[in-house]
Short mmCIF file of N, CA and C in Angstrom, two decimals:
data_model
loop_
_atom_site.label_atom_id
_atom_site.label_comp_id
_atom_site.label_asym_id
_atom_site.label_seq_id
_atom_site.Cartn_x
_atom_site.Cartn_y
_atom_site.Cartn_z
N MET A 1 -200.47 -10.77 76.78
CA MET A 1 -199.38 -10.73 75.91
C MET A 1 -199.71 -9.87 74.71
N PHE A 2 -198.78 -9.18 74.17
CA PHE A 2 -198.84 -8.33 73.03
C PHE A 2 -199.13 -9.06 71.84
N ASN A 3 -200.20 -8.76 71.08
CA ASN A 3 -200.70 -9.43 69.90
C ASN A 3 -200.44 -8.68 68.53
N GLY A 4 -199.66 -7.69 68.66
CA GLY A 4 -199.39 -6.82 67.44
C GLY A 4 -200.52 -6.00 66.94
N LYS A 5 -201.48 -5.76 67.87
CA LYS A 5 -202.62 -4.91 67.55
C LYS A 5 -202.77 -3.86 68.60
N LEU A 6 -203.45 -2.78 68.29
CA LEU A 6 -203.69 -1.71 69.19
C LEU A 6 -205.13 -1.24 68.87
N ASN A 7 -205.94 -1.21 69.95
CA ASN A 7 -207.38 -0.76 69.81
C ASN A 7 -207.65 0.61 70.14
N ILE A 8 -206.85 1.24 71.03
CA ILE A 8 -207.07 2.59 71.47
C ILE A 8 -205.65 3.31 71.57
N LEU A 9 -205.61 4.47 71.01
CA LEU A 9 -204.45 5.27 71.15
C LEU A 9 -204.91 6.64 71.81
N LEU A 10 -204.49 6.98 72.98
CA LEU A 10 -204.88 8.20 73.71
C LEU A 10 -203.59 8.97 73.88
N ASN A 11 -203.62 10.31 73.16
CA ASN A 11 -202.62 11.20 73.35
C ASN A 11 -203.07 12.34 74.19
N ASN A 12 -202.36 12.58 75.27
CA ASN A 12 -202.74 13.69 76.13
C ASN A 12 -201.50 14.18 76.76
N VAL A 13 -200.87 15.10 75.99
CA VAL A 13 -199.64 15.76 76.43
C VAL A 13 -199.69 17.27 76.06
N GLU A 14 -199.13 18.15 76.77
CA GLU A 14 -199.09 19.47 76.48
C GLU A 14 -197.95 20.11 77.19
N ALA A 15 -197.59 21.27 76.51
CA ALA A 15 -196.59 22.22 77.02
C ALA A 15 -197.02 23.53 76.73
N SER A 16 -196.70 24.49 77.58
CA SER A 16 -197.08 25.94 77.23
C SER A 16 -195.99 26.85 77.77
N VAL A 17 -195.64 27.91 77.22
CA VAL A 17 -194.74 28.84 77.68
C VAL A 17 -195.49 30.14 77.94
N ALA A 18 -195.60 30.52 79.32
CA ALA A 18 -196.43 31.65 79.69
C ALA A 18 -195.73 32.95 79.46
N LYS A 19 -195.84 33.45 78.14
CA LYS A 19 -195.27 34.76 77.91
C LYS A 19 -195.91 35.35 76.67
N PRO A 20 -195.94 36.58 76.46
CA PRO A 20 -196.64 37.13 75.29
C PRO A 20 -195.98 36.52 74.08
N THR A 21 -196.82 36.39 73.00
CA THR A 21 -196.40 35.83 71.73
C THR A 21 -195.21 36.37 71.08
N LEU A 22 -195.14 37.71 71.11
CA LEU A 22 -193.99 38.36 70.57
C LEU A 22 -192.75 38.32 71.31
N GLU A 23 -192.78 37.69 72.54
CA GLU A 23 -191.55 37.48 73.36
C GLU A 23 -191.08 36.08 73.21
N TYR A 24 -191.71 35.18 72.46
CA TYR A 24 -191.34 33.86 72.29
C TYR A 24 -190.01 33.83 71.55
N ASN A 25 -189.05 32.97 71.85
CA ASN A 25 -187.88 32.82 71.07
C ASN A 25 -188.07 31.41 70.37
N ALA A 26 -187.00 31.06 69.49
CA ALA A 26 -187.04 29.82 68.78
C ALA A 26 -187.20 28.60 69.69
N GLU A 27 -186.54 28.67 70.95
CA GLU A 27 -186.52 27.52 71.91
C GLU A 27 -187.91 27.37 72.46
N ASP A 28 -188.50 28.51 72.76
CA ASP A 28 -189.99 28.47 73.30
C ASP A 28 -190.92 27.80 72.26
N PHE A 29 -190.85 28.34 71.07
CA PHE A 29 -191.64 27.84 69.94
C PHE A 29 -191.49 26.39 69.69
N SER A 30 -190.15 25.90 69.65
CA SER A 30 -189.95 24.64 69.49
C SER A 30 -190.45 23.62 70.49
N LEU A 31 -190.39 24.12 71.79
CA LEU A 31 -190.74 23.23 72.91
C LEU A 31 -192.33 23.03 72.77
N VAL A 32 -193.01 24.08 72.57
CA VAL A 32 -194.56 23.96 72.46
C VAL A 32 -194.93 23.16 71.28
N MET A 33 -194.32 23.45 70.04
CA MET A 33 -194.68 22.72 68.86
C MET A 33 -194.38 21.26 68.91
N THR A 34 -193.12 20.94 69.43
CA THR A 34 -192.71 19.60 69.52
C THR A 34 -193.53 18.81 70.47
N THR A 35 -193.72 19.38 71.64
CA THR A 35 -194.47 18.62 72.72
C THR A 35 -195.98 18.42 72.26
N ASN A 36 -196.59 19.55 71.80
CA ASN A 36 -198.05 19.46 71.63
C ASN A 36 -198.48 18.82 70.33
N PHE A 37 -197.71 19.23 69.21
CA PHE A 37 -198.24 18.69 67.93
C PHE A 37 -197.39 17.56 67.31
N GLU A 38 -196.07 17.73 67.30
CA GLU A 38 -195.24 16.77 66.66
C GLU A 38 -195.31 15.43 67.43
N SER A 39 -195.41 15.45 68.71
CA SER A 39 -195.59 14.21 69.45
C SER A 39 -196.85 13.40 69.00
N ALA A 40 -197.96 14.19 68.88
CA ALA A 40 -199.17 13.54 68.43
C ALA A 40 -199.08 12.95 67.01
N PHE A 41 -198.47 13.78 66.14
CA PHE A 41 -198.25 13.42 64.70
C PHE A 41 -197.55 12.17 64.68
N HIS A 42 -196.35 12.11 65.20
CA HIS A 42 -195.40 11.00 65.20
C HIS A 42 -195.93 9.66 65.84
N LEU A 43 -196.67 9.93 66.99
CA LEU A 43 -197.23 8.84 67.74
C LEU A 43 -198.27 8.13 66.80
N CYS A 44 -199.11 8.89 66.24
CA CYS A 44 -200.05 8.31 65.26
C CYS A 44 -199.44 7.57 64.01
N GLN A 45 -198.29 8.14 63.55
CA GLN A 45 -197.60 7.49 62.43
C GLN A 45 -197.07 6.12 62.92
N LEU A 46 -196.44 6.09 64.07
CA LEU A 46 -195.86 4.84 64.63
C LEU A 46 -196.89 3.82 64.88
N ALA A 47 -198.09 4.23 65.48
CA ALA A 47 -199.15 3.40 65.82
C ALA A 47 -200.04 2.85 64.68
N HIS A 48 -199.97 3.53 63.54
CA HIS A 48 -200.86 3.10 62.42
C HIS A 48 -200.81 1.67 62.07
N PRO A 49 -199.69 1.00 61.92
CA PRO A 49 -199.76 -0.36 61.58
C PRO A 49 -200.53 -1.25 62.62
N LEU A 50 -200.34 -0.90 63.85
CA LEU A 50 -200.96 -1.66 64.94
C LEU A 50 -202.46 -1.40 64.91
N LEU A 51 -202.82 -0.12 64.74
CA LEU A 51 -204.26 0.30 64.73
C LEU A 51 -204.92 -0.43 63.53
N LYS A 52 -204.31 -0.39 62.38
CA LYS A 52 -204.83 -1.01 61.19
C LYS A 52 -205.01 -2.52 61.39
N ALA A 53 -204.06 -3.10 62.04
CA ALA A 53 -204.19 -4.61 62.33
C ALA A 53 -205.39 -5.01 63.16
N SER A 54 -205.74 -4.07 64.01
CA SER A 54 -206.92 -4.33 64.94
C SER A 54 -208.28 -4.29 64.26
N GLY A 55 -208.34 -3.66 63.08
CA GLY A 55 -209.56 -3.59 62.36
C GLY A 55 -210.47 -2.37 62.57
N ALA A 56 -210.81 -2.21 63.91
CA ALA A 56 -211.54 -1.07 64.45
C ALA A 56 -210.81 -0.52 65.59
N ALA A 57 -210.37 0.69 65.47
CA ALA A 57 -209.60 1.29 66.61
C ALA A 57 -209.96 2.72 66.71
N SER A 58 -209.59 3.30 67.86
CA SER A 58 -209.93 4.73 68.12
C SER A 58 -208.68 5.42 68.50
N ILE A 59 -208.47 6.58 67.99
CA ILE A 59 -207.43 7.46 68.39
C ILE A 59 -208.11 8.72 69.06
N ILE A 60 -207.70 8.94 70.25
CA ILE A 60 -208.23 10.17 70.92
C ILE A 60 -207.01 11.17 71.06
N LEU A 61 -207.24 12.29 70.39
CA LEU A 61 -206.09 13.26 70.56
C LEU A 61 -206.71 14.42 71.52
N VAL A 62 -206.30 14.49 72.75
CA VAL A 62 -206.82 15.47 73.66
C VAL A 62 -206.10 16.74 73.46
N SER A 63 -206.90 17.70 72.93
CA SER A 63 -206.28 18.99 72.62
C SER A 63 -206.81 20.08 73.61
N SER A 64 -207.33 21.14 73.13
CA SER A 64 -207.79 22.27 74.04
C SER A 64 -208.86 23.03 73.45
N GLY A 65 -209.67 23.60 74.25
CA GLY A 65 -210.66 24.56 73.73
C GLY A 65 -210.00 25.78 73.10
N LEU A 66 -208.72 26.04 73.46
CA LEU A 66 -208.04 27.16 72.82
C LEU A 66 -207.53 26.83 71.38
N GLY A 67 -207.81 25.63 70.96
CA GLY A 67 -207.54 25.25 69.48
C GLY A 67 -208.79 25.33 68.73
N VAL A 68 -209.91 25.81 69.39
CA VAL A 68 -211.14 25.90 68.72
C VAL A 68 -211.64 27.34 68.65
N VAL A 69 -211.36 28.09 69.74
CA VAL A 69 -211.81 29.48 69.80
C VAL A 69 -210.76 30.49 69.78
N LEU A 70 -211.09 31.71 69.45
CA LEU A 70 -210.08 32.80 69.53
C LEU A 70 -209.86 33.20 70.91
N ALA A 71 -208.53 33.33 71.19
CA ALA A 71 -208.14 33.74 72.57
C ALA A 71 -207.04 34.74 72.36
N ASN A 72 -206.87 35.73 73.43
CA ASN A 72 -205.91 36.76 73.25
C ASN A 72 -204.66 36.37 74.11
N VAL A 73 -204.56 35.00 74.27
CA VAL A 73 -203.45 34.53 75.05
C VAL A 73 -202.93 33.23 74.43
N GLY A 74 -201.71 32.86 74.53
CA GLY A 74 -201.23 31.55 74.11
C GLY A 74 -201.36 31.25 72.55
N THR A 75 -200.96 32.17 71.75
CA THR A 75 -200.99 32.02 70.27
C THR A 75 -200.43 30.68 69.76
N VAL A 76 -199.15 30.39 70.19
CA VAL A 76 -198.49 29.20 69.77
C VAL A 76 -199.15 28.04 70.22
N TYR A 77 -199.50 28.04 71.54
CA TYR A 77 -200.18 26.97 72.23
C TYR A 77 -201.51 26.66 71.48
N SER A 78 -202.26 27.63 71.13
CA SER A 78 -203.58 27.49 70.52
C SER A 78 -203.36 26.91 69.01
N ALA A 79 -202.34 27.43 68.44
CA ALA A 79 -202.07 26.90 67.07
C ALA A 79 -201.80 25.44 67.09
N THR A 80 -201.02 25.00 68.06
CA THR A 80 -200.63 23.61 68.15
C THR A 80 -201.86 22.68 68.41
N LYS A 81 -202.88 23.24 69.22
CA LYS A 81 -204.02 22.38 69.57
C LYS A 81 -204.98 22.46 68.35
N GLY A 82 -205.10 23.63 67.69
CA GLY A 82 -205.83 23.65 66.41
C GLY A 82 -205.20 22.64 65.40
N ALA A 83 -204.00 22.57 65.28
CA ALA A 83 -203.31 21.61 64.46
C ALA A 83 -203.72 20.09 64.81
N MET A 84 -203.66 19.94 66.06
CA MET A 84 -204.05 18.67 66.48
C MET A 84 -205.54 18.29 66.03
N ASN A 85 -206.40 19.24 66.21
CA ASN A 85 -207.74 19.00 65.72
C ASN A 85 -207.82 18.67 64.27
N GLN A 86 -207.10 19.48 63.43
CA GLN A 86 -206.97 19.19 62.02
C GLN A 86 -206.37 17.91 61.71
N LEU A 87 -205.34 17.49 62.44
CA LEU A 87 -204.72 16.21 62.18
C LEU A 87 -205.77 15.01 62.42
N GLY A 88 -206.51 15.19 63.51
CA GLY A 88 -207.59 14.27 63.72
C GLY A 88 -208.67 14.12 62.57
N LYS A 89 -209.00 15.22 62.02
CA LYS A 89 -209.90 15.20 60.87
C LYS A 89 -209.25 14.56 59.63
N ASN A 90 -207.94 14.86 59.42
CA ASN A 90 -207.31 14.28 58.32
C ASN A 90 -207.06 12.83 58.35
N LEU A 91 -206.74 12.43 59.69
CA LEU A 91 -206.46 10.99 59.89
C LEU A 91 -207.87 10.22 59.80
N ALA A 92 -208.89 10.86 60.24
CA ALA A 92 -210.26 10.21 60.12
C ALA A 92 -210.60 10.04 58.59
N PHE A 93 -210.32 10.98 57.74
CA PHE A 93 -210.53 10.83 56.32
C PHE A 93 -209.64 9.76 55.72
N LEU A 94 -208.42 9.70 56.13
CA LEU A 94 -207.54 8.62 55.57
C LEU A 94 -207.94 7.27 56.09
N SER A 95 -208.45 7.25 57.24
CA SER A 95 -208.75 5.91 57.90
C SER A 95 -210.01 5.26 57.45
N ILE A 96 -210.81 6.00 56.72
CA ILE A 96 -212.08 5.40 56.25
C ILE A 96 -211.90 3.97 55.56
N SER A 97 -210.98 4.00 54.76
CA SER A 97 -210.68 2.60 54.12
C SER A 97 -210.09 1.59 54.98
N ASP A 98 -209.59 2.08 56.22
CA ASP A 98 -209.10 1.09 57.21
C ASP A 98 -210.08 0.67 58.14
N SER A 99 -211.38 1.11 58.04
CA SER A 99 -212.48 0.80 59.01
C SER A 99 -212.06 1.23 60.40
N LYS A 100 -211.44 2.38 60.49
CA LYS A 100 -211.08 2.88 61.93
C LYS A 100 -211.97 4.10 62.26
N SER A 101 -212.27 4.15 63.52
CA SER A 101 -213.01 5.32 64.00
C SER A 101 -211.95 6.19 64.67
N LEU A 102 -211.67 7.37 64.11
CA LEU A 102 -210.70 8.28 64.70
C LEU A 102 -211.57 9.53 65.12
N ASN A 103 -211.29 9.92 66.18
CA ASN A 103 -211.82 11.18 66.81
C ASN A 103 -210.75 12.16 67.06
N SER A 104 -210.90 13.37 66.58
CA SER A 104 -209.76 14.39 66.69
C SER A 104 -209.73 14.96 68.06
N GLY A 105 -210.28 14.40 69.06
CA GLY A 105 -209.91 14.75 70.33
C GLY A 105 -211.05 15.55 71.02
N PHE A 106 -210.77 15.72 72.28
CA PHE A 106 -211.72 16.33 73.09
C PHE A 106 -211.03 17.56 73.85
N PRO A 107 -211.27 18.76 73.16
CA PRO A 107 -210.62 20.01 73.86
C PRO A 107 -211.11 20.07 75.32
N LEU A 108 -210.21 20.01 76.13
CA LEU A 108 -210.46 20.13 77.60
C LEU A 108 -209.93 21.36 78.08
N GLY A 109 -210.46 21.93 79.11
CA GLY A 109 -209.93 23.24 79.57
C GLY A 109 -209.84 23.19 81.15
N HIS A 110 -208.84 23.79 81.64
CA HIS A 110 -208.67 23.85 83.09
C HIS A 110 -209.81 24.70 83.69
N GLY A 111 -210.39 24.20 84.65
CA GLY A 111 -211.43 24.93 85.41
C GLY A 111 -212.74 25.03 84.71
N PHE A 112 -212.99 24.18 83.71
CA PHE A 112 -214.29 24.23 83.05
C PHE A 112 -214.96 22.88 83.16
N ASN A 113 -216.15 22.76 82.80
CA ASN A 113 -216.97 21.58 82.94
C ASN A 113 -217.73 21.23 81.76
N ILE A 114 -218.32 20.03 81.95
CA ILE A 114 -219.04 19.52 80.66
C ILE A 114 -220.45 19.95 80.68
N ILE A 115 -221.07 20.30 81.77
CA ILE A 115 -222.52 20.69 81.78
C ILE A 115 -222.62 22.16 81.70
N SER A 116 -223.22 22.62 80.57
CA SER A 116 -223.27 24.04 80.26
C SER A 116 -224.21 24.80 81.19
N ARG A 117 -225.18 24.20 81.90
CA ARG A 117 -226.01 25.03 82.76
C ARG A 117 -225.36 25.25 84.13
N THR A 118 -224.13 24.72 84.23
CA THR A 118 -223.38 24.99 85.49
C THR A 118 -222.51 26.13 85.31
N PRO A 119 -222.16 26.85 86.38
CA PRO A 119 -221.32 28.06 86.21
C PRO A 119 -219.98 27.78 85.61
N ILE A 120 -219.65 28.49 84.54
CA ILE A 120 -218.27 28.31 83.97
C ILE A 120 -217.24 28.72 85.08
N GLY A 121 -216.22 27.93 85.27
CA GLY A 121 -215.26 28.23 86.30
C GLY A 121 -215.33 27.17 87.45
N ARG A 122 -216.46 26.43 87.45
CA ARG A 122 -216.51 25.40 88.54
C ARG A 122 -215.50 24.35 88.15
N PRO A 123 -214.76 23.87 89.01
CA PRO A 123 -213.74 22.79 88.66
C PRO A 123 -214.47 21.54 88.04
N ARG A 124 -214.07 21.10 86.99
CA ARG A 124 -214.72 20.01 86.33
C ARG A 124 -214.26 18.72 87.09
N GLU A 125 -215.14 17.73 87.06
CA GLU A 125 -214.79 16.54 87.74
C GLU A 125 -214.30 15.51 86.73
N THR A 126 -213.45 14.67 87.24
CA THR A 126 -212.76 13.74 86.43
C THR A 126 -213.76 12.87 85.65
N LYS A 127 -214.94 12.47 86.31
CA LYS A 127 -215.84 11.69 85.60
C LYS A 127 -216.59 12.42 84.48
N GLU A 128 -216.57 13.73 84.52
CA GLU A 128 -217.19 14.46 83.45
C GLU A 128 -216.37 14.40 82.13
N VAL A 129 -215.16 14.31 82.31
CA VAL A 129 -214.29 14.31 81.13
C VAL A 129 -213.94 12.79 80.77
N SER A 130 -213.66 11.96 81.65
CA SER A 130 -213.29 10.64 81.38
C SER A 130 -214.32 9.75 80.71
N SER A 131 -215.52 10.07 80.99
CA SER A 131 -216.71 9.32 80.36
C SER A 131 -216.79 9.74 78.91
N LEU A 132 -216.52 11.02 78.61
CA LEU A 132 -216.57 11.47 77.22
C LEU A 132 -215.48 10.97 76.36
N ILE A 133 -214.29 10.84 77.04
CA ILE A 133 -213.10 10.38 76.33
C ILE A 133 -213.22 8.89 76.07
N ALA A 134 -213.97 8.13 76.86
CA ALA A 134 -214.14 6.68 76.73
C ALA A 134 -215.16 6.43 75.68
N PHE A 135 -216.09 7.26 75.49
CA PHE A 135 -217.30 6.97 74.64
C PHE A 135 -216.76 6.63 73.21
N PRO A 136 -215.91 7.39 72.51
CA PRO A 136 -215.68 7.05 71.11
C PRO A 136 -214.97 5.67 70.95
N CYS A 137 -214.56 5.10 72.09
CA CYS A 137 -213.92 3.82 71.97
C CYS A 137 -214.85 2.69 72.09
N MET A 138 -216.05 2.97 72.23
CA MET A 138 -217.22 1.98 72.45
C MET A 138 -217.87 1.68 71.14
N PRO A 139 -218.38 0.59 70.93
CA PRO A 139 -219.11 0.24 69.67
C PRO A 139 -220.31 1.16 69.36
N ALA A 140 -220.87 1.84 70.44
CA ALA A 140 -222.09 2.64 70.23
C ALA A 140 -221.56 3.93 69.46
N ALA A 141 -220.31 4.27 69.41
CA ALA A 141 -219.79 5.44 68.80
C ALA A 141 -219.08 5.14 67.51
N SER A 142 -219.36 3.99 66.88
CA SER A 142 -218.63 3.63 65.65
C SER A 142 -219.02 4.57 64.47
N TYR A 143 -220.07 5.26 64.51
CA TYR A 143 -220.38 6.16 63.40
C TYR A 143 -219.83 7.58 63.55
N ILE A 144 -219.17 7.83 64.75
CA ILE A 144 -218.58 9.08 65.02
C ILE A 144 -217.13 9.12 64.59
N THR A 145 -216.69 9.96 63.77
CA THR A 145 -215.24 10.02 63.39
C THR A 145 -214.90 11.41 62.93
N GLY A 146 -213.72 11.79 63.27
CA GLY A 146 -213.15 13.13 62.79
C GLY A 146 -213.81 14.32 63.51
N GLN A 147 -214.40 14.12 64.67
CA GLN A 147 -215.04 15.29 65.31
C GLN A 147 -214.24 15.82 66.38
N THR A 148 -214.33 17.12 66.56
CA THR A 148 -213.72 17.84 67.68
C THR A 148 -214.84 18.18 68.70
N ILE A 149 -214.89 17.57 69.80
CA ILE A 149 -215.96 17.64 70.81
C ILE A 149 -215.37 18.41 71.96
N CYS A 150 -216.03 19.57 72.27
CA CYS A 150 -215.53 20.44 73.40
C CYS A 150 -216.18 20.07 74.66
N VAL A 151 -215.40 19.92 75.71
CA VAL A 151 -215.86 19.69 77.02
C VAL A 151 -215.53 21.04 77.81
N ARG A 152 -216.35 22.02 77.56
CA ARG A 152 -215.92 23.34 78.11
C ARG A 152 -217.05 24.09 78.86
N GLY A 153 -218.16 23.42 79.06
CA GLY A 153 -219.18 24.12 79.91
C GLY A 153 -219.67 25.35 79.26
N GLY A 154 -219.73 25.55 77.90
CA GLY A 154 -220.19 26.66 77.28
C GLY A 154 -219.12 27.72 76.97
N PHE A 155 -217.81 27.44 77.24
CA PHE A 155 -216.68 28.26 77.17
C PHE A 155 -216.50 28.58 75.58
N THR A 156 -216.74 27.67 74.79
CA THR A 156 -216.43 27.83 73.27
C THR A 156 -217.51 28.75 72.67
N VAL A 157 -218.53 29.13 73.34
CA VAL A 157 -219.56 30.05 72.80
C VAL A 157 -219.04 31.39 72.56
N ASN A 158 -218.27 31.88 73.51
CA ASN A 158 -217.80 33.31 73.45
C ASN A 158 -216.32 33.51 73.25
N GLY A 159 -215.45 32.51 73.32
CA GLY A 159 -214.07 32.68 73.29
C GLY A 159 -213.43 32.92 74.64
N PHE A 160 -212.26 33.24 74.64
CA PHE A 160 -211.47 33.34 75.91
C PHE A 160 -210.61 34.58 75.79
N PHE A 161 -210.93 35.63 76.62
CA PHE A 161 -210.12 36.79 76.65
C PHE A 161 -209.77 37.24 78.05
N LEU A 162 -208.43 37.35 78.29
CA LEU A 162 -208.04 37.78 79.53
C LEU A 162 -208.01 39.30 79.50
N PRO A 163 -208.26 39.97 80.66
CA PRO A 163 -208.23 41.46 80.64
C PRO A 163 -206.82 41.98 80.18
N SER A 164 -206.80 43.13 79.50
CA SER A 164 -205.67 43.71 79.04
C SER A 164 -204.93 44.39 80.16
N THR A 165 -203.68 44.29 80.24
CA THR A 165 -202.90 44.98 81.35
C THR A 165 -202.32 46.22 80.87
#
């Protein structure tokens, strides 16, 4: 039965429009911004009273490695994911008085993995990502807050650049 408390909030939603940045129209921009950033922002606002009531809670905002590194593709997408990372840091700062552990998400990337000694591009396994997402929700991670932790197999070291056409 629902007790008016929420211990874990996991936000994992995204949209992208695959076209060059300068070809985006207002509808494309709105779709990506609303889906990726505004949904996370408003979900956190709505969940705040329930998270506060639980005493110690975790918010996991799953963003993307493209919100951390420079990429020559997906400017609007990257901006929304970077905004999510910043939102997590700000929420962590605001939540210190609420005794909440907030983590600004775990940028995940398609086709990348958690173990940096493995070749980049190897499909990552669910257990490699799910274990890291679950960790901040555990008591052992109570001192970790406001961090952006990349699960990219070394991807964030060099950035992401597609060949020019």
